[in-house]
Amino acid sequence: MHRRSHPTQSDGTFLLDILKIALGVFIGSLAAVFTYEAILALRTELAVRKVQQEIQAETERMKRDDASRREAEAQARDAAERDADQLRSAKALAQRLEAERQARKAGAWSKFYQPSANCKADPGTTGCANEHMVARKRFEDQYIDR
């Protein structure tokens, strides 16, 4: 049988080959580290952009909520002012109507009760006071506001 013999390398070329392999491993590792760093930087940048978008969206939502709240408050204020104005108008009308009713009643009383000549001369007597009270009671029983 024939044996093949491998050519033997000298120690100098062997060490050079090992150095080449080691250099290739080092450069490959360095490239892997740089690639990993680039991927981390990209992920970080994407995360920062996402957070910025979320912050911007939240800010816009808060602005919308604040604007709608202010608008609702303004509408509530306007409604309260309208209600207050209506209440003031209703009170003024009620006071005016009551004053007119009192004036009509006073006019009707002055037409209804004419004191006697003695009571015109001296209205402070007991008889005049009794006459006035009886007339007033009769007037109150009969009076109907129209």
Coordinates of N, CA, C and O in Angstrom, one line a residue, residues 17-137:
D17 N -0.6 31.0 10.0 CA -2.0 30.5 9.8 C -2.9 30.7 11.0 O -4.0 31.1 11.0
I18 N -2.3 30.4 12.2 CA -3.0 30.5 13.4 C -3.3 32.0 13.7 O -4.4 32.4 14.1
L19 N -2.3 32.8 13.4 CA -2.5 34.3 13.6 C -3.6 34.8 12.6 O -4.4 35.6 13.0
K20 N -3.7 34.3 11.4 CA -4.7 34.7 10.5 C -6.1 34.3 11.0 O -7.1 35.0 10.9
I21 N -6.2 33.0 11.5 CA -7.5 32.6 12.0 C -7.9 33.4 13.2 O -9.0 33.8 13.4
A22 N -6.9 33.7 14.1 CA -7.2 34.5 15.3 C -7.6 35.9 14.9 O -8.6 36.5 15.4
L23 N -7.0 36.5 13.9 CA -7.3 37.8 13.4 C -8.7 37.8 12.8 O -9.5 38.7 13.0
G24 N -9.0 36.7 12.0 CA -10.4 36.6 11.5 C -11.5 36.5 12.5 O -12.5 37.1 12.4
V25 N -11.2 35.7 13.6 CA -12.1 35.5 14.7 C -12.3 36.9 15.4 O -13.4 37.3 15.7
F26 N -11.2 37.6 15.6 CA -11.3 38.9 16.3 C -12.1 39.9 15.5 O -12.9 40.6 16.0
I27 N -11.8 40.0 14.2 CA -12.5 40.9 13.3 C -14.0 40.5 13.2 O -14.9 41.3 13.3
G28 N -14.3 39.2 13.1 CA -15.7 38.8 13.1 C -16.4 39.1 14.4 O -17.5 39.6 14.4
S29 N -15.7 38.9 15.5 CA -16.3 39.2 16.8 C -16.5 40.7 16.9 O -17.5 41.2 17.4
L30 N -15.5 41.5 16.5 CA -15.7 43.0 16.5 C -16.8 43.4 15.6 O -17.6 44.3 16.0
A31 N -17.0 42.8 14.5 CA -18.1 43.1 13.6 C -19.5 42.8 14.3 O -20.5 43.5 14.2
A32 N -19.5 41.6 14.9 CA -20.7 41.2 15.7 C -21.0 42.2 16.8 O -22.2 42.5 17.0
V33 N -20.0 42.6 17.5 CA -20.2 43.6 18.6 C -20.8 44.9 18.0 O -21.7 45.5 18.5
F34 N -20.2 45.4 16.9 CA -20.6 46.6 16.3 C -22.1 46.5 15.8 O -22.9 47.4 15.9
T35 N -22.3 45.3 15.2 CA -23.7 45.1 14.7 C -24.7 45.1 15.9 O -25.8 45.6 15.8
Y36 N -24.3 44.4 17.0 CA -25.2 44.3 18.1 C -25.4 45.7 18.7 O -26.5 46.1 19.1
E37 N -24.3 46.5 18.8 CA -24.5 47.9 19.2 C -25.4 48.7 18.3 O -26.2 49.5 18.8
A38 N -25.3 48.5 17.0 CA -26.1 49.3 16.1 C -27.6 48.8 16.3 O -28.5 49.7 16.2
I39 N -27.8 47.5 16.5 CA -29.2 47.0 16.7 C -29.7 47.6 18.0 O -30.9 48.1 18.0
L40 N -28.9 47.7 19.0 CA -29.4 48.3 20.3 C -29.7 49.8 20.1 O -30.7 50.3 20.7
A41 N -28.8 50.5 19.4 CA -29.1 51.9 19.2 C -30.3 52.1 18.4 O -31.1 53.0 18.6
L42 N -30.6 51.2 17.4 CA -31.8 51.3 16.6 C -33.0 51.1 17.4 O -34.0 51.8 17.3
R43 N -33.0 50.0 18.2 CA -34.1 49.7 19.1 C -34.4 50.9 20.1 O -35.5 51.2 20.4
T44 N -33.3 51.4 20.6 CA -33.4 52.6 21.6 C -34.1 53.7 20.8 O -35.0 54.4 21.4
E45 N -33.6 54.0 19.6 CA -34.2 55.1 18.9 C -35.6 54.9 18.6 O -36.5 55.8 18.7
L46 N -36.0 53.7 18.2 CA -37.4 53.4 17.9 C -38.2 53.5 19.2 O -39.4 54.0 19.2
A47 N -37.7 53.0 20.3 CA -38.4 53.2 21.6 C -38.6 54.6 22.0 O -39.7 55.0 22.5
V48 N -37.6 55.4 21.8 CA -37.7 56.9 22.1 C -38.7 57.5 21.2 O -39.6 58.3 21.7
R49 N -38.8 57.2 19.9 CA -39.8 57.7 19.0 C -41.2 57.3 19.4 O -42.1 58.1 19.4
K50 N -41.3 56.0 19.8 CA -42.6 55.6 20.3 C -43.1 56.3 21.5 O -44.2 56.7 21.6
V51 N -42.2 56.5 22.5 CA -42.5 57.2 23.7 C -42.9 58.7 23.4 O -43.8 59.2 23.9
Q52 N -42.1 59.3 22.4 CA -42.4 60.7 22.0 C -43.8 60.8 21.4 O -44.6 61.7 21.7
Q53 N -44.1 59.8 20.6 CA -45.5 59.8 19.9 C -46.5 59.6 21.0 O -47.6 60.2 20.9
E54 N -46.3 58.7 21.9 CA -47.3 58.5 23.0 C -47.5 59.8 23.9 O -48.6 60.1 24.2
I55 N -46.3 60.4 24.2 CA -46.4 61.7 24.9 C -47.2 62.7 24.1 O -48.0 63.4 24.7
Q56 N -46.9 62.8 22.8 CA -47.6 63.8 22.0 C -49.1 63.5 21.9 O -49.9 64.4 22.0
A57 N -49.4 62.2 21.8 CA -50.8 61.8 21.7 C -51.5 62.1 23.0 O -52.6 62.6 23.1
E58 N -50.8 61.8 24.2 CA -51.4 62.1 25.5 C -51.6 63.6 25.7 O -52.6 64.1 26.2
T59 N -50.6 64.4 25.2 CA -50.7 65.9 25.3 C -51.9 66.4 24.5 O -52.6 67.2 25.0
E60 N -52.0 65.9 23.3 CA -53.2 66.3 22.5 C -54.5 65.9 23.1 O -55.5 66.7 23.1
R61 N -54.5 64.7 23.7 CA -55.8 64.2 24.4 C -56.1 65.1 25.6 O -57.2 65.5 25.8
M62 N -55.0 65.5 26.3 CA -55.3 66.3 27.5 C -55.7 67.7 27.0 O -56.6 68.3 27.7
K63 N -55.2 68.2 25.9 CA -55.6 69.5 25.4 C -57.1 69.5 25.0 O -57.9 70.4 25.2
R64 N -57.4 68.4 24.3 CA -58.8 68.2 23.9 C -59.8 68.1 25.1 O -60.8 68.7 25.1
D65 N -59.3 67.3 26.0 CA -60.2 67.2 27.3 C -60.3 68.5 28.0 O -61.4 68.9 28.4
D66 N -59.2 69.3 28.0 CA -59.2 70.6 28.7 C -60.1 71.5 27.9 O -60.9 72.3 28.6
A67 N -60.0 71.5 26.6 CA -60.9 72.4 25.8 C -62.4 72.0 26.0 O -63.2 72.9 26.1
S68 N -62.7 70.7 26.0 CA -64.1 70.3 26.1 C -64.6 70.6 27.5 O -65.7 71.0 27.7
R69 N -63.7 70.5 28.5 CA -64.1 70.8 29.9 C -64.3 72.3 30.0 O -65.3 72.8 30.6
R70 N -63.4 73.2 29.4 CA -63.7 74.6 29.5 C -64.9 75.0 28.7 O -65.7 75.9 29.2
E71 N -65.2 74.3 27.6 CA -66.4 74.6 26.9 C -67.7 74.2 27.7 O -68.6 75.0 27.7
A72 N -67.6 73.1 28.3 CA -68.7 72.7 29.2 C -68.9 73.6 30.3 O -70.1 74.0 30.7
E73 N -67.8 74.1 30.9 CA -67.9 75.0 32.0 C -68.5 76.4 31.5 O -69.4 77.0 32.2
A74 N -68.1 76.8 30.3 CA -68.7 78.0 29.8 C -70.2 77.9 29.5 O -70.9 78.8 29.8
Q75 N -70.5 76.7 28.9 CA -72.0 76.5 28.7 C -72.8 76.4 30.0 O -73.9 77.0 30.1
A76 N -72.2 75.8 31.0 CA -72.9 75.8 32.3 C -73.0 77.2 32.9 O -74.0 77.5 33.5
R77 N -71.9 78.0 32.7 CA -72.0 79.4 33.2 C -73.0 80.2 32.5 O -73.8 80.9 33.1
D78 N -73.1 80.0 31.2 CA -74.1 80.7 30.4 C -75.5 80.3 30.8 O -76.4 81.1 30.9
A79 N -75.7 79.0 31.0 CA -77.0 78.5 31.4 C -77.4 79.0 32.8 O -78.5 79.4 33.0
A80 N -76.4 79.1 33.7 CA -76.6 79.6 35.0 C -77.0 81.1 34.9 O -77.9 81.6 35.6
E81 N -76.3 81.8 34.1 CA -76.6 83.3 33.9 C -78.0 83.5 33.3 O -78.7 84.4 33.7
R82 N -78.3 82.6 32.3 CA -79.7 82.7 31.7 C -80.7 82.4 32.8 O -81.7 83.1 32.9
D83 N -80.5 81.4 33.6 CA -81.4 81.0 34.6 C -81.5 82.2 35.7 O -82.6 82.5 36.1
A84 N -80.4 82.8 36.0 CA -80.4 83.9 37.0 C -81.2 85.1 36.4 O -82.0 85.7 37.1
D85 N -80.9 85.3 35.1 CA -81.7 86.4 34.5 C -83.2 86.2 34.4 O -84.0 87.1 34.7
Q86 N -83.5 84.9 34.1 CA -85.0 84.6 34.1 C -85.6 84.7 35.5 O -86.7 85.2 35.6
L87 N -84.8 84.3 36.5 CA -85.3 84.3 37.9 C -85.5 85.8 38.3 O -86.5 86.2 38.9
R88 N -84.5 86.6 37.9 CA -84.6 88.1 38.3 C -85.8 88.7 37.5 O -86.6 89.5 38.1
S89 N -86.0 88.3 36.3 CA -87.1 88.8 35.5 C -88.4 88.4 36.1 O -89.4 89.2 36.2
A90 N -88.5 87.1 36.5 CA -89.7 86.6 37.1 C -90.0 87.3 38.5 O -91.1 87.6 38.8
K91 N -88.9 87.5 39.2 CA -89.1 88.2 40.5 C -89.6 89.6 40.3 O -90.5 90.1 41.0
A92 N -89.0 90.3 39.3 CA -89.4 91.7 39.0 C -90.8 91.7 38.6 O -91.6 92.6 39.0
L93 N -91.2 90.8 37.7 CA -92.6 90.7 37.3 C -93.5 90.4 38.4 O -94.6 91.1 38.6
A94 N -93.1 89.5 39.3 CA -94.0 89.2 40.5 C -94.1 90.4 41.4 O -95.2 90.7 41.9
Q95 N -93.0 91.1 41.6 CA -93.1 92.3 42.4 C -94.0 93.4 41.8 O -94.8 94.0 42.5
R96 N -93.8 93.6 40.5 CA -94.7 94.6 39.8 C -96.1 94.2 39.8 O -97.0 95.0 40.1
L97 N -96.4 92.9 39.6 CA -97.8 92.4 39.7 C -98.4 92.6 41.1 O -99.5 93.0 41.3
E98 N -97.5 92.3 42.1 CA -98.0 92.4 43.5 C -98.2 93.9 43.8 O -99.2 94.2 44.5
A99 N -97.4 94.8 43.3 CA -97.6 96.2 43.6 C -98.9 96.7 42.9 O -99.6 97.5 43.5
E100 N -99.1 96.2 41.7 CA -100.3 96.6 41.0 C -101.6 96.0 41.7 O -102.6 96.7 41.8
R101 N -101.5 94.8 42.2 CA -102.6 94.2 42.9 C -102.8 95.0 44.2 O -104.0 95.3 44.5
Q102 N -101.8 95.4 44.9 CA -101.9 96.2 46.1 C -102.6 97.5 45.8 O -103.4 98.0 46.6
A103 N -102.1 98.1 44.7 CA -102.7 99.4 44.3 C -104.2 99.3 44.0 O -105.0 100.2 44.4
R104 N -104.6 98.2 43.3 CA -106.0 98.0 42.9 C -106.8 97.8 44.2 O -107.9 98.3 44.4
K105 N -106.2 97.0 45.1 CA -106.9 96.7 46.4 C -107.1 98.0 47.2 O -108.1 98.3 47.8
A106 N -106.0 98.8 47.3 CA -106.1 100.1 48.0 C -107.1 101.0 47.4 O -107.9 101.7 48.1
G107 N -107.2 101.1 46.0 CA -108.2 101.9 45.4 C -109.6 101.4 45.6 O -110.5 102.2 45.9
A108 N -109.7 100.1 45.6 CA -111.1 99.5 45.9 C -111.5 99.8 47.4 O -112.6 100.1 47.7
W109 N -110.5 99.7 48.3 CA -110.8 100.0 49.7 C -111.2 101.5 49.9 O -112.2 101.8 50.6
S110 N -110.5 102.4 49.2 CA -110.8 103.8 49.4 C -112.2 104.1 48.8 O -112.9 105.0 49.3
K111 N -112.6 103.3 47.8 CA -114.0 103.5 47.2 C -115.0 102.9 48.1 O -116.2 103.3 48.3
F112 N -114.6 101.7 48.7 CA -115.5 101.0 49.6 C -115.8 101.7 50.9 O -117.0 101.7 51.3
Y113 N -114.8 102.1 51.6 CA -115.0 102.7 52.9 C -114.9 104.2 52.9 O -113.9 104.8 52.5
Q114 N -116.0 104.8 53.3 CA -116.0 106.2 53.5 C -116.4 106.5 55.0 O -117.5 106.2 55.4
P115 N -115.4 107.0 55.8 CA -115.7 107.1 57.2 C -116.9 108.2 57.4 O -117.1 109.1 56.6
S116 N -117.6 108.0 58.5 CA -118.7 108.9 58.8 C -118.1 110.3 59.1 O -116.9 110.4 59.3
A117 N -118.9 111.3 59.2 CA -118.5 112.7 59.5 C -117.8 112.7 60.9 O -116.8 113.4 61.0
N118 N -118.3 112.0 61.9 CA -117.7 112.0 63.2 C -116.3 111.4 63.2 O -115.4 111.9 63.8
C119 N -116.2 110.3 62.4 CA -114.9 109.7 62.3 C -113.9 110.5 61.5 O -112.7 110.4 61.7
K120 N -114.4 111.3 60.5 CA -113.5 112.2 59.8 C -112.9 113.3 60.7 O -111.8 113.6 60.6
A121 N -113.8 113.7 61.7 CA -113.4 114.8 62.6 C -112.4 114.2 63.6 O -111.4 114.8 64.0
D122 N -112.7 113.0 64.2 CA -111.9 112.5 65.3 C -111.8 111.0 65.1 O -112.5 110.2 65.6
P123 N -110.8 110.5 64.2 CA -110.6 109.1 63.8 C -110.1 108.2 65.0 O -110.1 107.0 64.9
G124 N -109.6 108.8 66.1 CA -109.0 108.0 67.1 C -110.0 107.5 68.1 O -109.5 106.8 69.1
T125 N -111.2 107.6 68.0 CA -112.2 107.1 69.0 C -112.4 105.6 68.8 O -112.2 105.1 67.7
T126 N -112.9 105.0 69.9 CA -113.1 103.5 69.8 C -114.2 103.2 68.8 O -114.1 102.2 68.1
G127 N -115.2 104.0 68.7 CA -116.3 103.7 67.8 C -115.9 103.8 66.4 O -116.2 102.9 65.5
C128 N -115.0 104.7 66.1 CA -114.4 104.8 64.7 C -113.5 103.7 64.4 O -113.6 103.1 63.3
A129 N -112.8 103.2 65.4 CA -111.9 102.1 65.2 C -112.7 100.8 64.9 O -112.4 100.0 64.0
N130 N -113.8 100.6 65.7 CA -114.7 99.5 65.5 C -115.4 99.6 64.1 O -115.5 98.5 63.4
E131 N -115.8 100.8 63.8 CA -116.5 100.9 62.4 C -115.5 100.6 61.3 O -115.8 99.9 60.4
H132 N -114.3 101.0 61.5 CA -113.2 100.8 60.5 C -113.0 99.3 60.4 O -112.8 98.7 59.3
M133 N -112.8 98.6 61.5 CA -112.6 97.1 61.5 C -113.7 96.3 60.9 O -113.5 95.4 60.2
V134 N -114.9 96.7 61.2 CA -116.1 96.0 60.6 C -116.1 96.2 59.1 O -116.3 95.2 58.4
A135 N -115.9 97.4 58.7 CA -115.9 97.7 57.2 C -114.7 96.9 56.6 O -114.9 96.4 55.5
R136 N -113.6 96.9 57.2 CA -112.4 96.2 56.6 C -112.7 94.7 56.5 O -112.4 94.1 55.5
K137 N -113.3 94.1 57.5 CA -113.7 92.7 57.5 C -114.6 92.4 56.3 O -114.5 91.4 55.6

